[in-house]
mmCIF file of C-alpha atoms and ligand atoms in Angstrom:
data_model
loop_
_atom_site.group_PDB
_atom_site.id
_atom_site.type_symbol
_atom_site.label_atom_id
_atom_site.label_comp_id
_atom_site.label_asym_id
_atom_site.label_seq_id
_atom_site.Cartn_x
_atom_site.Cartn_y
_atom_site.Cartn_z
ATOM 1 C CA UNK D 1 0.000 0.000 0.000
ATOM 2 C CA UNK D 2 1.267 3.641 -0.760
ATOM 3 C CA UNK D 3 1.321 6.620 0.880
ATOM 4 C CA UNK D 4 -1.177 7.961 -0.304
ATOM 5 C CA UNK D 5 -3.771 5.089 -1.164
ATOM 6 C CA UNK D 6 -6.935 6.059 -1.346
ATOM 7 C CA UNK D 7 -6.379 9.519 -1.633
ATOM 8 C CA UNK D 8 -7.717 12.041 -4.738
ATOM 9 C CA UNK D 9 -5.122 14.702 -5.801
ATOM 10 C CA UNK D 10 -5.245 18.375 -7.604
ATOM 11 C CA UNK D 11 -1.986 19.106 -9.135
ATOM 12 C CA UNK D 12 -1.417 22.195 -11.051
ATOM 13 C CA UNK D 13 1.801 22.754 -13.930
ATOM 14 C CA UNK D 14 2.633 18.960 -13.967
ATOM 15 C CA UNK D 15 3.443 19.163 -17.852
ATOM 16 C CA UNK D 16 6.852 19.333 -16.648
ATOM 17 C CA UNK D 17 9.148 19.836 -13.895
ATOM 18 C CA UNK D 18 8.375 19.772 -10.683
ATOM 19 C CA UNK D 19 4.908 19.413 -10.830
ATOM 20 C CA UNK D 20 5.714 16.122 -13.643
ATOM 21 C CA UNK D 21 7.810 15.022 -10.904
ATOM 22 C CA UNK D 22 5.183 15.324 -8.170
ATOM 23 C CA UNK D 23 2.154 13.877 -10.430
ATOM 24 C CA UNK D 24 4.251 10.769 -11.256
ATOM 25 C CA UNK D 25 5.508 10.187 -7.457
ATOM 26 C CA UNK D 26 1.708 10.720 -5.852
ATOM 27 C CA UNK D 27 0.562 8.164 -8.714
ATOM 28 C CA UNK D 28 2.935 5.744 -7.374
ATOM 29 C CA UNK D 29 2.362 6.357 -4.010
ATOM 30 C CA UNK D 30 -1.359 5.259 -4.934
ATOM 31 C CA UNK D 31 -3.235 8.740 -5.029
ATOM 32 C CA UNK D 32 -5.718 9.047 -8.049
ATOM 33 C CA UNK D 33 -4.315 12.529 -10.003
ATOM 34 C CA UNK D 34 -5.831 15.392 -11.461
ATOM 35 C CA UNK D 35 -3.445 17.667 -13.168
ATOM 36 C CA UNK D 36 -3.254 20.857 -15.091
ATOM 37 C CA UNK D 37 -1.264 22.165 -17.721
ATOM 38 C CA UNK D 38 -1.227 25.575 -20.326
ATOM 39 C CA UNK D 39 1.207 25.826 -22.727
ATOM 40 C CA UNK D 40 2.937 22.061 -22.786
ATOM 41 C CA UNK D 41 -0.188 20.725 -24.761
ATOM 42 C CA UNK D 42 1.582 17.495 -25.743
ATOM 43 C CA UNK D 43 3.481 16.910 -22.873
ATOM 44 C CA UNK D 44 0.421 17.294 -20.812
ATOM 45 C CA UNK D 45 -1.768 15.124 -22.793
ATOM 46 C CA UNK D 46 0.393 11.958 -22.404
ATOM 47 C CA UNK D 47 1.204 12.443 -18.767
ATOM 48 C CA UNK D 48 -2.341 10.967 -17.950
ATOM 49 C CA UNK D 49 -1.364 7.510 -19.688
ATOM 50 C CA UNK D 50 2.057 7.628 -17.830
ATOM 51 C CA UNK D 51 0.226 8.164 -14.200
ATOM 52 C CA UNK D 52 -2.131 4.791 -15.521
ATOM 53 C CA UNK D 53 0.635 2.716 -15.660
ATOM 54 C CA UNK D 54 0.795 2.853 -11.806
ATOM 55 C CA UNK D 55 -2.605 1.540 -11.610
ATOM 56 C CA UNK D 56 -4.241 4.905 -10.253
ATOM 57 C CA UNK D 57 -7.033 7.001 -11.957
ATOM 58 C CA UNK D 58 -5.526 10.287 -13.968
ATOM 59 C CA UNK D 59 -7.309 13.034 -15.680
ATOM 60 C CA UNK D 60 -5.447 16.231 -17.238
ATOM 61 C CA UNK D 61 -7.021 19.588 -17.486
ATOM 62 C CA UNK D 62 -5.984 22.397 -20.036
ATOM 63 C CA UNK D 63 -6.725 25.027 -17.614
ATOM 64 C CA UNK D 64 -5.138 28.655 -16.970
ATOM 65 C CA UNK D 65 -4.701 28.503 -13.476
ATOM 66 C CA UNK D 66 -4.445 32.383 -12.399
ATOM 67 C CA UNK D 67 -7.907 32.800 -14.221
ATOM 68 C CA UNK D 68 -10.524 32.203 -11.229
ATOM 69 C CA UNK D 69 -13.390 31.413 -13.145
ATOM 70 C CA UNK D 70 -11.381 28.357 -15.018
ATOM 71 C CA UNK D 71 -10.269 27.485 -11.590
ATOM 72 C CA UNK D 72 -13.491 26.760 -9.802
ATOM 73 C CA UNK D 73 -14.823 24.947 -12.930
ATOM 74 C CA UNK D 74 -11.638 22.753 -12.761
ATOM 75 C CA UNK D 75 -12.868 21.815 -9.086
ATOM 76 C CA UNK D 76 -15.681 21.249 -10.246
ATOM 77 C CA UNK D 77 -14.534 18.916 -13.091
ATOM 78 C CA UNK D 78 -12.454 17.068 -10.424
ATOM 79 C CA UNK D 79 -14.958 16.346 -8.069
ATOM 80 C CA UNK D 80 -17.378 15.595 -10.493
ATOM 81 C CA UNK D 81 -14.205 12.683 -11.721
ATOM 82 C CA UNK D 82 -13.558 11.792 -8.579
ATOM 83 C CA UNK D 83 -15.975 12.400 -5.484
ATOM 84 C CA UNK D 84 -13.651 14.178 -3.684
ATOM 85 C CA UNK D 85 -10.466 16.547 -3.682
ATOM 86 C CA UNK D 86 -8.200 15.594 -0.844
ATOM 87 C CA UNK D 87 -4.755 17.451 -1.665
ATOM 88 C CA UNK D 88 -4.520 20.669 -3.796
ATOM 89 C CA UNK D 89 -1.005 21.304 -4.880
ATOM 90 C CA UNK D 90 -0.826 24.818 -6.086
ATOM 91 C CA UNK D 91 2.500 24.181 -8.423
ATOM 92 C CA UNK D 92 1.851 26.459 -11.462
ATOM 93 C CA UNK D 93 4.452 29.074 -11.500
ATOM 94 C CA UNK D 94 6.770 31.199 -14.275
ATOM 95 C CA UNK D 95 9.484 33.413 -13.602
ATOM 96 C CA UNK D 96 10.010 36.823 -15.384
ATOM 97 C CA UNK D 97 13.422 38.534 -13.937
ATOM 98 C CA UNK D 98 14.744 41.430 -13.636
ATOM 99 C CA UNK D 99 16.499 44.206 -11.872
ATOM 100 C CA UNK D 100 13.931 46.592 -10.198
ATOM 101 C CA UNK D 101 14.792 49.494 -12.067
ATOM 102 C CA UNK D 102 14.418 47.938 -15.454
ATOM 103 C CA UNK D 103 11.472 45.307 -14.222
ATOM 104 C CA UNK D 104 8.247 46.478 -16.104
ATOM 105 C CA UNK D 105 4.820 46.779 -14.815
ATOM 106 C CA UNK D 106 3.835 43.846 -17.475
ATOM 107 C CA UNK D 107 6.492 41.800 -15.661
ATOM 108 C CA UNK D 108 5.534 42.666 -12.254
ATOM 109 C CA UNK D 109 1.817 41.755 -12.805
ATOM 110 C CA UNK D 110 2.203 38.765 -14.829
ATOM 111 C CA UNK D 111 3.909 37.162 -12.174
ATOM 112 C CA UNK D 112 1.892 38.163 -9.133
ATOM 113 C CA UNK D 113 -0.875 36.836 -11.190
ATOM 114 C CA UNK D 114 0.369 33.325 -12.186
ATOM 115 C CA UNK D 115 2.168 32.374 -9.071
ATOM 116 C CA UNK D 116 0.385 33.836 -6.298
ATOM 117 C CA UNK D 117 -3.323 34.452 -7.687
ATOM 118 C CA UNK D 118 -3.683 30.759 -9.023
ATOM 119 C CA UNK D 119 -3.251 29.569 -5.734
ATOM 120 C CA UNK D 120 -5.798 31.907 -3.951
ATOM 121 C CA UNK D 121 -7.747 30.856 -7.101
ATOM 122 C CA UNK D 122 -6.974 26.850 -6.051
ATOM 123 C CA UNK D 123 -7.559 27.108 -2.255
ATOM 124 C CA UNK D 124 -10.230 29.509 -2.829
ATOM 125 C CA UNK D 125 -12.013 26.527 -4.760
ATOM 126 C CA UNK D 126 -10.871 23.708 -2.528
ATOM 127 C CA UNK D 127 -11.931 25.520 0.496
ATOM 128 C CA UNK D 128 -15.732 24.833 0.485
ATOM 129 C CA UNK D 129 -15.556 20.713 -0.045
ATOM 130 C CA UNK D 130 -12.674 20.324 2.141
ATOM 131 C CA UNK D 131 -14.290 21.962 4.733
ATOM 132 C CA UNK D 132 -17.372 19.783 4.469
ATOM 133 C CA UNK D 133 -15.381 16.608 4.314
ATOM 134 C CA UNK D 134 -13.764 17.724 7.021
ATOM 135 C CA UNK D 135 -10.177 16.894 6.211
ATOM 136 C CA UNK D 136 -7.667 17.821 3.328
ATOM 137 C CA UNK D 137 -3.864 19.023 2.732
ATOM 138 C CA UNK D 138 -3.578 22.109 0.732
ATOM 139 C CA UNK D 139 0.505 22.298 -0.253
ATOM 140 C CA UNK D 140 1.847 25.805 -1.941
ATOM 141 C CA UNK D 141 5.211 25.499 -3.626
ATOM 142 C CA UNK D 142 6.981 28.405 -2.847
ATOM 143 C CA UNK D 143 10.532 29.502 -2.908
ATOM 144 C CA UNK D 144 13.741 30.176 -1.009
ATOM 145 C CA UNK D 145 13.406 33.348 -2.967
ATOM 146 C CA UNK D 146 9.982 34.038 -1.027
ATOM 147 C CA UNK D 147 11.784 33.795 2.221
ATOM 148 C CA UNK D 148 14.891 35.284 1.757
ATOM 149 C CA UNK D 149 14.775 37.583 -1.273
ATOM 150 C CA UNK D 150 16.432 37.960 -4.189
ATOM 151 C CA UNK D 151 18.182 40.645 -6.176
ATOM 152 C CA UNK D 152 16.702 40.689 -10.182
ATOM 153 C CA UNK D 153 13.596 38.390 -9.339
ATOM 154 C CA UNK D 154 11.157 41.239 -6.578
ATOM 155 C CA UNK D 155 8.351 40.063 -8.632
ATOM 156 C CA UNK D 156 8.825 36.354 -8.183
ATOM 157 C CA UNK D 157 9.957 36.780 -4.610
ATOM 158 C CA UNK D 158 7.145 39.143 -3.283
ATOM 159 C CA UNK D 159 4.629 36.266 -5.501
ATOM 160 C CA UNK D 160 6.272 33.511 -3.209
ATOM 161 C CA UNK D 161 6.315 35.160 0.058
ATOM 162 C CA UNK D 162 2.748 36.184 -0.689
ATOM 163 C CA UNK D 163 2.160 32.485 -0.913
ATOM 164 C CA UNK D 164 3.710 31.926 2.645
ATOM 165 C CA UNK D 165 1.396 34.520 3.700
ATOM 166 C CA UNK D 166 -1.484 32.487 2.471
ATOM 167 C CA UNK D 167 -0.249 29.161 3.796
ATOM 168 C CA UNK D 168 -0.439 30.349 7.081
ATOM 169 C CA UNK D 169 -3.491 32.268 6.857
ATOM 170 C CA UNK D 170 -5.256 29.589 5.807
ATOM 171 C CA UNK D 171 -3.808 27.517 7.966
ATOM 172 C CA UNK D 172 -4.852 29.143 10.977
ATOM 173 C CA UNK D 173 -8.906 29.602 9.203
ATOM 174 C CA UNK D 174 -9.136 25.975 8.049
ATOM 175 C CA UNK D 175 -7.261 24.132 11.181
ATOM 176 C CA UNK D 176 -10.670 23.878 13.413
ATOM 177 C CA UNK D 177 -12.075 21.466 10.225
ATOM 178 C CA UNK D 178 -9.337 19.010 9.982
ATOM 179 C CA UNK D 179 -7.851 21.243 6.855
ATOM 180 C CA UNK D 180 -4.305 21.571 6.790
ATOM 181 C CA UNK D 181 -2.377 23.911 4.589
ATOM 182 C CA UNK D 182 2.037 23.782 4.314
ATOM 183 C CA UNK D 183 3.947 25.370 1.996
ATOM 184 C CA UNK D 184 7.396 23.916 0.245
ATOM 185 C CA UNK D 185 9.977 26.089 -0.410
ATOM 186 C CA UNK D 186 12.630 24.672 -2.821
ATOM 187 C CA UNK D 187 15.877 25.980 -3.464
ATOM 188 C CA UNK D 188 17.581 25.417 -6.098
ATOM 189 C CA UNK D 189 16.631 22.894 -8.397
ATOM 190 C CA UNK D 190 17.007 21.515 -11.971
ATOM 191 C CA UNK D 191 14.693 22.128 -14.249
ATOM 192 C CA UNK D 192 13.669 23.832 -17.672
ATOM 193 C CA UNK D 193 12.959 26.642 -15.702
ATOM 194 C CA UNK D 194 16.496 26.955 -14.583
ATOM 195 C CA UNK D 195 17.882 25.794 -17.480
ATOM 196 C CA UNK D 196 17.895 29.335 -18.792
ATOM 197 C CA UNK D 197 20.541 30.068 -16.126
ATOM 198 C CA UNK D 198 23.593 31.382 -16.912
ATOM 199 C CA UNK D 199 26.556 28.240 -16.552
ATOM 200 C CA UNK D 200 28.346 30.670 -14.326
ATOM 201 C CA UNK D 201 25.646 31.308 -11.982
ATOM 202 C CA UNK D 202 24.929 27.858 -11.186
ATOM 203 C CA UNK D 203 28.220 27.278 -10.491
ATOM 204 C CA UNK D 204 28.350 29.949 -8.012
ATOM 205 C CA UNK D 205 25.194 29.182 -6.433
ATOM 206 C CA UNK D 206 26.115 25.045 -6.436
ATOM 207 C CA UNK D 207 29.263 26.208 -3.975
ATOM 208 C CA UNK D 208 27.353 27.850 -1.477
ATOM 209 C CA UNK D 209 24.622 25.481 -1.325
ATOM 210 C CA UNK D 210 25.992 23.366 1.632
ATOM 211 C CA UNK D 211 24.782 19.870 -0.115
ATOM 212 C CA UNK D 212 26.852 21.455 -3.313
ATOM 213 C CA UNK D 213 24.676 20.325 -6.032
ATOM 214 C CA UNK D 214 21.433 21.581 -7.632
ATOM 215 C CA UNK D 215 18.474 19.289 -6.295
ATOM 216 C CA UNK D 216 16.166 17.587 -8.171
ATOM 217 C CA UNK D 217 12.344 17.653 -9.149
ATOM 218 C CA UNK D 218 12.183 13.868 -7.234
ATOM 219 C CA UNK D 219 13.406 15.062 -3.926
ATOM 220 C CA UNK D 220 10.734 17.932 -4.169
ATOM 221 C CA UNK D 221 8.026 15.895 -4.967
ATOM 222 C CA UNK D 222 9.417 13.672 -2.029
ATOM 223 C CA UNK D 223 8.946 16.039 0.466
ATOM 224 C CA UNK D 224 5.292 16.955 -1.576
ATOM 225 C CA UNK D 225 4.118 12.877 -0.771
ATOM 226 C CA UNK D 226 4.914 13.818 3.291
ATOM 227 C CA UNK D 227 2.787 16.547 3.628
ATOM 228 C CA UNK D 228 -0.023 15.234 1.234
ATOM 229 C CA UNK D 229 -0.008 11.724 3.318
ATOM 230 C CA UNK D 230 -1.226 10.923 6.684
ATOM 231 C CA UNK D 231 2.330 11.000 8.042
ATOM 232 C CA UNK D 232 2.512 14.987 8.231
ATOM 233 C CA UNK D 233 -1.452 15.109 9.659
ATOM 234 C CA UNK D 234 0.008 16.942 13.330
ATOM 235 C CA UNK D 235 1.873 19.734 10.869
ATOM 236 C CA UNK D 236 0.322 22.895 9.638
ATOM 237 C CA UNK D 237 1.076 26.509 8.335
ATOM 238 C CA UNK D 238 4.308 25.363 7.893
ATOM 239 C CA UNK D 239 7.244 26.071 5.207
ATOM 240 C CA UNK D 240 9.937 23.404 4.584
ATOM 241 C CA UNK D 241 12.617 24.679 2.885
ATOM 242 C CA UNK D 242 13.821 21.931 0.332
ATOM 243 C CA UNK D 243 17.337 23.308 -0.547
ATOM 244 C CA UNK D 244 20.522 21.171 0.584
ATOM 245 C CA UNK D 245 21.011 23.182 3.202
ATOM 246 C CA UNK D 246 20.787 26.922 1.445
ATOM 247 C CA UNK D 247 18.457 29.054 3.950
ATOM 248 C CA UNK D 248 20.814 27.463 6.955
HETATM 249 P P1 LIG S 1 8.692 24.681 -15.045
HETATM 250 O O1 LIG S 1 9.526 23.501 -15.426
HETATM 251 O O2 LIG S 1 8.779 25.926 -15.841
HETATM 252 O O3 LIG S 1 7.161 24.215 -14.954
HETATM 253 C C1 LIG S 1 6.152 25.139 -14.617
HETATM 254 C C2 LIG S 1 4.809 24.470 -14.740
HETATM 255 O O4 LIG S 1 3.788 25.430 -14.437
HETATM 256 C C3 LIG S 1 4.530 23.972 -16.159
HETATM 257 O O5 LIG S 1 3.904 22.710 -16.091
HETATM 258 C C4 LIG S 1 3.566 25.009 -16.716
HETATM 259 O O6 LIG S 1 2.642 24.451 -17.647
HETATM 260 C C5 LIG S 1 2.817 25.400 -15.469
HETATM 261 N N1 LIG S 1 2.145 26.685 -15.593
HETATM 262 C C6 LIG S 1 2.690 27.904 -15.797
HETATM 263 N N2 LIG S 1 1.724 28.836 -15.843
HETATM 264 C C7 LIG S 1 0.544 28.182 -15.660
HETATM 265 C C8 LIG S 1 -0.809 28.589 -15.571
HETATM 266 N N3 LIG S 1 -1.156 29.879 -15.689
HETATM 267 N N4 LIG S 1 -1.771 27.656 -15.374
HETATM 268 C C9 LIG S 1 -1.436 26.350 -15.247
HETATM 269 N N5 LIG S 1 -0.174 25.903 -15.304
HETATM 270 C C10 LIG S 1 0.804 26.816 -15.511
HETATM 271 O O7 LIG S 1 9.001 25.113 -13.535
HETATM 272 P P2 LIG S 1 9.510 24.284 -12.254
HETATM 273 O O8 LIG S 1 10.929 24.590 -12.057
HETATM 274 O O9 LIG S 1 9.055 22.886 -12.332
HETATM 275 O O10 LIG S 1 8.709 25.049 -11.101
HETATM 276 C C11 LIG S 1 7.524 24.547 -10.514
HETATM 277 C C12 LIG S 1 7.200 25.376 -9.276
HETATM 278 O O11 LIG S 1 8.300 25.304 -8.370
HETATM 279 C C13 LIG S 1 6.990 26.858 -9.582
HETATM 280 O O12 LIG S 1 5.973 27.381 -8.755
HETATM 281 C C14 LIG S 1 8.329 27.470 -9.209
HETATM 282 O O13 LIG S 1 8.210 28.817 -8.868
HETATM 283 C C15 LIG S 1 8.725 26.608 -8.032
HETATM 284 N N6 LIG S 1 10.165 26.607 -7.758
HETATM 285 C C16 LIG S 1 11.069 26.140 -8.673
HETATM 286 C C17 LIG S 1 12.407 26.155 -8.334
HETATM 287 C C18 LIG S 1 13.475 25.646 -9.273
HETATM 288 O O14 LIG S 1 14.652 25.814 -8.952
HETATM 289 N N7 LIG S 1 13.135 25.037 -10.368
HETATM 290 C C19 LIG S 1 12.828 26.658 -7.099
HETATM 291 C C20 LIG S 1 11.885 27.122 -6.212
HETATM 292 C C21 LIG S 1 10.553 27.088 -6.540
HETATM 293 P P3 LIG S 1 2.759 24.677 -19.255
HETATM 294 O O15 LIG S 1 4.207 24.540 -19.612
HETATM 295 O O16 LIG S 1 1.884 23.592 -19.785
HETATM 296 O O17 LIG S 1 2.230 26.060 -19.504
#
């Protein structure tokens, strides 16, 4: 038996990634999956066949996350494929950097938008069958970035810490009906997102991360199964920082 047996997921952005990586671990850790994707058409219509191999129900979504509306159909859609919604992962996220001074109010608002909106957008949906099943696990992936800051990224940082603001919040509304609501903060990890990063960069960053390496999309999604499954059920409105050792 799995982990998460028994269980019905929400996973947003698992086209690729991190989210991919999360989708495919909860599928093997037994959880029925519902994921979304945007842009990655192809990529997210054969992830569904991939998550049926492990024996688990798995329906993908086209769906634009930071658009509410499209949100609370999607919940919709998923209960109406499932029965019930028992872990939201709000995942969906996009970077657009740059220095403050040269940042533009497109970039700024785009990224508010996608990171931190979808998952008000998410939770906002969840909230009302949670509540009346009285239990559920709402997980936010954050940042590092969210926690400490980062020069060139104030959009994407003040989008993640807004998303540790919302953990907790909700958190501390939800707690009384057995809803519990964490938030992940990864550091640095390999993906396409941070493939676009300069060679020199990474290098840099690798020798101050105390671990020394990059991590990877599994040991996020690792640390995704804990607080979806029964194991983490005493721990809310927390962040767990998922970065070799970075933040310390
Ligand atoms: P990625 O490879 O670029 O994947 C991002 C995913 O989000 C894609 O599946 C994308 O789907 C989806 N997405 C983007 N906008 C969306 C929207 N409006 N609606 C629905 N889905 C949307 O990025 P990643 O590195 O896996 O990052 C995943 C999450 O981890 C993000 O929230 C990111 O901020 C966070 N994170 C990443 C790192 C890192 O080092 N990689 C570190 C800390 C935090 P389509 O391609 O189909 O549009």
């Amino acid at each position: 038996m799995g982990l998460l047996t028994g269980k019905n997921a929400l996973i947003t952005g698992a086209s690729k990634g991190i989210g991919r990586a999360i989708a495919l671990k909860y599928a093997q850790e037994g959880a029925n999956v519902a994921f979304t994707y945007l842009s990655s058409v192809e990529k997210g219509e054969a992830l569904a066949a991939e998550l049926e191999a492990f024996g688990v129900k798995a329906v993908g979504f086209r769906s634009d996350a930071s658009d509410f509306a499209a949100a609370d159909k999607l919940m919709t859609d998923v209960l109406a494929a499932f029965g019930t919604v028992d872990i939201v992962v709000n995942n969906a996220g996009i970077t657009k950097d740059g220095l403050l001074l040269r940042m533009t109010e497109e970039q700024w608002d785009e990224v508010i938008r996608v990171n931190l909106k979808s998952a008000f957008n998410l939770t906002k949906a969840a909230t009302k069958p949670m509540m009346k099943q009285r239990g559920g696990s709402i997980i936010n992936i954050t940042s590092v970035v969210g926690v400490k800051g980062n020069a060139g990224q104030a959009n994407y940082a003040a989008s993640k810490a807004g998303m540790i603001g919302l953990t907790k919040s909700v958190a501390l509304e939800l707690g009384s009906r057995g809803v519990r609501c964490n938030a992940i903060a990864p550091g640095f990890i390999a993906t396409e997102m941070t493939d676009a990063l300069d060679p020199k960069v990474v290098e840099e960053w690798n020798k101050q991360i105390p671990l020394q390496r990059a991590g990877t999309a599994e040991e996020v999604a690792d640390a995704v199964v804990f607080f979806g499954s029964d194991n983490s059920r005493y721990i809310t409105g927390q962040v767990l920082n998922v970065c070799g050792g970075m933040l310390t």
